[in-house]
Structures are given as structure tokens and as C-alpha cells.
Amino acid sequence: MQNYIKIMSILVIISLLLGVFVTGCGSSTTTNEKAISEKNETKTSEEGKNGEAKHVFKLSNVFTPDQPLNVALEEVAKNINERTNGAIEIQIYPNGEIAAYKDGVELVLRGAHFISNEDPSYIGDYVPEYKALVGPMLYETMDEYSAMCQSDYVKEINKKAEEKGIKVLALDYCFGFRHIVANKPVKTPEDLKGVKLRVPKSDLWIDTLTAMGATPVPMAWSEVYSALQQGVIDGLETSISDVAANQLQEIVKHISLTGHFCGTTCIALSNEVWKTLTPEQQKIMEEEFAAGAIKNNEMVKEQEAKDRKMLEESGVQFHEVDLESFRERTAVVFEKISGLPSGTYEKIQEELNKIRKSK
């Protein structure tokens, strides 16, 4: 009898232990299911309305919020978000609030969800033809430059960029021709001797302004106003609308119309990230950024006319220059572009002649 009681006691203990074990397993299973559910909920929150994976891009530019280029990009972002049913979101950061210039291009090359909006010369570090494409003293109008960007010649250059990991969606988000803005008139290269001008940190800019006769001073845009005030620089080279938008007329009163660069930016992102988009999403991105460039350029023309009038009323003087003398001086810049295929300058001139004859 005692043995029987002992056996029954042992069986009860085993049953209790099994119950605890099963209860523990049940609790664990519930926790796992909750974790999986939360993971799925998080994934859903990162999808578009149609269940497509959501892509969030950051797009940086150095323009003020109300300048045409930023306004146009804000509209492009809105249209893309609507047309993809929320599957693609593009967050715009003006005023150089996040990575810009070379830092932005490096993010693209590292495969970040980042859209670079820089002068094409910055991707020219990887495909030299871009530096020549936006080289000095080439274009007479923004329309000429836009027509060049649509040519088969430039489309071949864009293919080279893809091989380097850069997908170029547009090259012609223009912001006006760049001129010499200084504390005195400049009409010939000789007038620039000893004149310190702020330039972006780009070899193309440094070589061009050196060839034009100036002393280039590479400097971040955010430092320009104080540098002018303190006499660190004598002026800069920029567009008419940039002068107005940043109230530089308070310090410098002369704009010499060299038009040495057609001020423009490109739209570029990682080619690997581009491949993760669906064909329909790619089509929408291409269409909207192309349409945005057209709208931007029209706004820039209208804004520049208003800004020039305002600047003249503020006492700024505009000066015509000896363009041919500057053109002769800057021809050497194309010879200095590292890695540029032989005959590139001649090819660009050939394409320009076709564009001008077709008008």
C-alpha cells in the first residue's frame, strides 16, 4: 500500500511538472506570435497603399525654399508620391541642410536612398564628359543647354554613369547663367587680376576662374555673405537670382554679364537603388523629373527678369563684357579635365551647331 501511495505521488508530481512545462511553452508561443505580428505591422506601415515596398528618398539642394528650383522639386516630389500611391516619398531639404556637393554624390555611390541635386561637374569626377558638358563659355541660352541634354550624345554619357553606379534622371534643372558679382565692373580678363572670387569647391570652377584672370577662393555658400562683409573675398560668381535671393546687393553693386557657366543642377541617385523600383515607378520618376525641369526653367526665366529689375532699382549696375576675350582664355580649361576622351570638346561644339541650325 505504501508503495502504491509513493507511486501515485510520483505520478502527480510528474503531471504537475508537465503542466508547468506546457504552460511555459504556451506562453512562449504567444510571445512569438505577437513579435511576428508587430513585425508585419511595421512592414505594412512601410508599404504603399497598393502593398508595394515604400521607398523614402532624401533630396538635398542648396537653394532657398522659395527659389524656383526648390519649388519645382517640391511639386515633383508631391506628384511622384501621388502617382505611386504613396510607394515613393521624396523628402526635400533646401538651403544645404543635409549632405551636398561631393558628400551628396558619395552617398549616391554608397547606395543610400539619397537623390543628389548638384552641378553635373560633381559626377564628372566619375564620368569626365560631364565636366566638359557644363564647361565654360559654351551656351548662349538655357534652351540650348536643355536641347544638348536630350541629345543622343548625352544619353550615351548617361549610360557611362550607370556603369559607375549613378542613375541620372535629369541634367537641366537650371538656375540662370553665372556672372561675375564684385565690388567693381569687370569687362576684360585684365580687370580680374588680383580679384578674389568665391567659387564652389570644384576643380572645374577653380580652373575656369583662374583662366578668366581671377584668384578663386573655394568656400561654402553659407560663408559667402560674411566673407564679403569682412573683405575676405572681393566678390563671387553666381546667378542674378542668387544675388537677389540672398540679398547680396547690400554688399556688392556690380554684376558683369560674363555668362561663363549655364548654372544648372542634375538629378542623380544610386543605380542599384533605382533597380529596386518597379518599371512603372521608374517611368513615373523619369516623367515627373523631366516635367519638373521644364517648369523650373520657365520659372527661372520669369524670376530672373523680376530680380534684375529689382536689383537695378536697388542700385546694382549691370555691365556687358568682352565675351570673346573670356572665351579665348577659358578654352584651356577643357584641356585640363582629367580623363576626358580625346575630341570631346569638338563633339560638344558639333552638337551645338546642330542645335543652332535646327532653330
PDB file of N, CA and C in Angstrom, residues 137 186-192 208 211-213 258 320-332:
ATOM      1  N   MET A 137      31.749  78.999 -71.141  1.00  0.00           N
ATOM      2  CA  MET A 137      31.516  79.756 -72.373  1.00  0.00           C
ATOM      3  C   MET A 137      30.989  78.906 -73.539  1.00  0.00           C
ATOM      4  N   VAL A 186      33.745  94.472 -64.278  1.00  0.00           N
ATOM      5  CA  VAL A 186      34.717  93.593 -64.925  1.00  0.00           C
ATOM      6  C   VAL A 186      34.311  93.465 -66.390  1.00  0.00           C
ATOM      7  N   LYS A 187      35.181  93.922 -67.297  1.00  0.00           N
ATOM      8  CA  LYS A 187      34.835  93.863 -68.721  1.00  0.00           C
ATOM      9  C   LYS A 187      35.805  93.009 -69.528  1.00  0.00           C
ATOM     10  N   THR A 188      37.026  92.846 -69.022  1.00  0.00           N
ATOM     11  CA  THR A 188      38.033  92.025 -69.699  1.00  0.00           C
ATOM     12  C   THR A 188      38.744  91.168 -68.653  1.00  0.00           C
ATOM     13  N   PRO A 189      39.471  90.136 -69.088  1.00  0.00           N
ATOM     14  CA  PRO A 189      40.236  89.312 -68.140  1.00  0.00           C
ATOM     15  C   PRO A 189      41.210  90.135 -67.302  1.00  0.00           C
ATOM     16  N   GLU A 190      41.741  91.190 -67.878  1.00  0.00           N
ATOM     17  CA  GLU A 190      42.703  92.022 -67.147  1.00  0.00           C
ATOM     18  C   GLU A 190      42.063  92.676 -65.917  1.00  0.00           C
ATOM     19  N   ASP A 191      40.773  92.927 -65.978  1.00  0.00           N
ATOM     20  CA  ASP A 191      40.076  93.560 -64.852  1.00  0.00           C
ATOM     21  C   ASP A 191      39.961  92.632 -63.648  1.00  0.00           C
ATOM     22  N   LEU A 192      40.211  91.331 -63.861  1.00  0.00           N
ATOM     23  CA  LEU A 192      40.092  90.359 -62.768  1.00  0.00           C
ATOM     24  C   LEU A 192      41.428  90.085 -62.069  1.00  0.00           C
ATOM     25  N   THR A 208      38.442  77.386 -64.216  1.00  0.00           N
ATOM     26  CA  THR A 208      37.785  78.377 -65.077  1.00  0.00           C
ATOM     27  C   THR A 208      38.045  79.793 -64.596  1.00  0.00           C
ATOM     28  N   ALA A 211      41.586  80.801 -65.223  1.00  0.00           N
ATOM     29  CA  ALA A 211      41.801  81.117 -66.636  1.00  0.00           C
ATOM     30  C   ALA A 211      41.205  82.479 -66.993  1.00  0.00           C
ATOM     31  N   MET A 212      40.114  82.841 -66.341  1.00  0.00           N
ATOM     32  CA  MET A 212      39.478  84.134 -66.611  1.00  0.00           C
ATOM     33  C   MET A 212      40.278  85.294 -66.042  1.00  0.00           C
ATOM     34  N   GLY A 213      41.260  84.984 -65.167  1.00  0.00           N
ATOM     35  CA  GLY A 213      42.138  86.029 -64.633  1.00  0.00           C
ATOM     36  C   GLY A 213      41.976  86.320 -63.161  1.00  0.00           C
ATOM     37  N   THR A 258      29.242  87.964 -67.724  1.00  0.00           N
ATOM     38  CA  THR A 258      30.136  87.016 -68.400  1.00  0.00           C
ATOM     39  C   THR A 258      29.386  85.767 -68.870  1.00  0.00           C
ATOM     40  N   GLU A 320      28.071  94.905 -69.691  1.00  0.00           N
ATOM     41  CA  GLU A 320      28.402  93.998 -70.784  1.00  0.00           C
ATOM     42  C   GLU A 320      29.918  93.779 -70.771  1.00  0.00           C
ATOM     43  N   VAL A 321      30.354  92.621 -71.268  1.00  0.00           N
ATOM     44  CA  VAL A 321      31.790  92.290 -71.223  1.00  0.00           C
ATOM     45  C   VAL A 321      32.278  91.863 -72.599  1.00  0.00           C
ATOM     46  N   ASP A 322      33.584  91.778 -72.719  1.00  0.00           N
ATOM     47  CA  ASP A 322      34.212  91.287 -73.955  1.00  0.00           C
ATOM     48  C   ASP A 322      34.191  89.755 -73.920  1.00  0.00           C
ATOM     49  N   LEU A 323      33.096  89.163 -74.373  1.00  0.00           N
ATOM     50  CA  LEU A 323      32.918  87.713 -74.279  1.00  0.00           C
ATOM     51  C   LEU A 323      34.001  86.933 -75.014  1.00  0.00           C
ATOM     52  N   GLU A 324      34.411  87.406 -76.160  1.00  0.00           N
ATOM     53  CA  GLU A 324      35.399  86.666 -76.952  1.00  0.00           C
ATOM     54  C   GLU A 324      36.726  86.538 -76.215  1.00  0.00           C
ATOM     55  N   SER A 325      37.133  87.585 -75.498  1.00  0.00           N
ATOM     56  CA  SER A 325      38.401  87.509 -74.766  1.00  0.00           C
ATOM     57  C   SER A 325      38.325  86.462 -73.660  1.00  0.00           C
ATOM     58  N   PHE A 326      37.166  86.353 -73.001  1.00  0.00           N
ATOM     59  CA  PHE A 326      37.000  85.333 -71.968  1.00  0.00           C
ATOM     60  C   PHE A 326      36.903  83.938 -72.585  1.00  0.00           C
ATOM     61  N   ARG A 327      36.288  83.850 -73.758  1.00  0.00           N
ATOM     62  CA  ARG A 327      36.165  82.557 -74.440  1.00  0.00           C
ATOM     63  C   ARG A 327      37.547  82.023 -74.822  1.00  0.00           C
ATOM     64  N   GLU A 328      38.384  82.908 -75.290  1.00  0.00           N
ATOM     65  CA  GLU A 328      39.752  82.509 -75.660  1.00  0.00           C
ATOM     66  C   GLU A 328      40.526  82.049 -74.431  1.00  0.00           C
ATOM     67  N   ARG A 329      40.367  82.762 -73.337  1.00  0.00           N
ATOM     68  CA  ARG A 329      41.098  82.427 -72.110  1.00  0.00           C
ATOM     69  C   ARG A 329      40.672  81.069 -71.532  1.00  0.00           C
ATOM     70  N   THR A 330      39.386  80.761 -71.625  1.00  0.00           N
ATOM     71  CA  THR A 330      38.865  79.566 -70.950  1.00  0.00           C
ATOM     72  C   THR A 330      38.945  78.292 -71.791  1.00  0.00           C
ATOM     73  N   ALA A 331      39.342  78.403 -73.035  1.00  0.00           N
ATOM     74  CA  ALA A 331      39.444  77.207 -73.885  1.00  0.00           C
ATOM     75  C   ALA A 331      40.413  76.187 -73.281  1.00  0.00           C
ATOM     76  N   VAL A 332      41.405  76.677 -72.552  1.00  0.00           N
ATOM     77  CA  VAL A 332      42.407  75.797 -71.952  1.00  0.00           C
ATOM     78  C   VAL A 332      41.802  74.892 -70.877  1.00  0.00           C
TER      79      VAL A 332
END
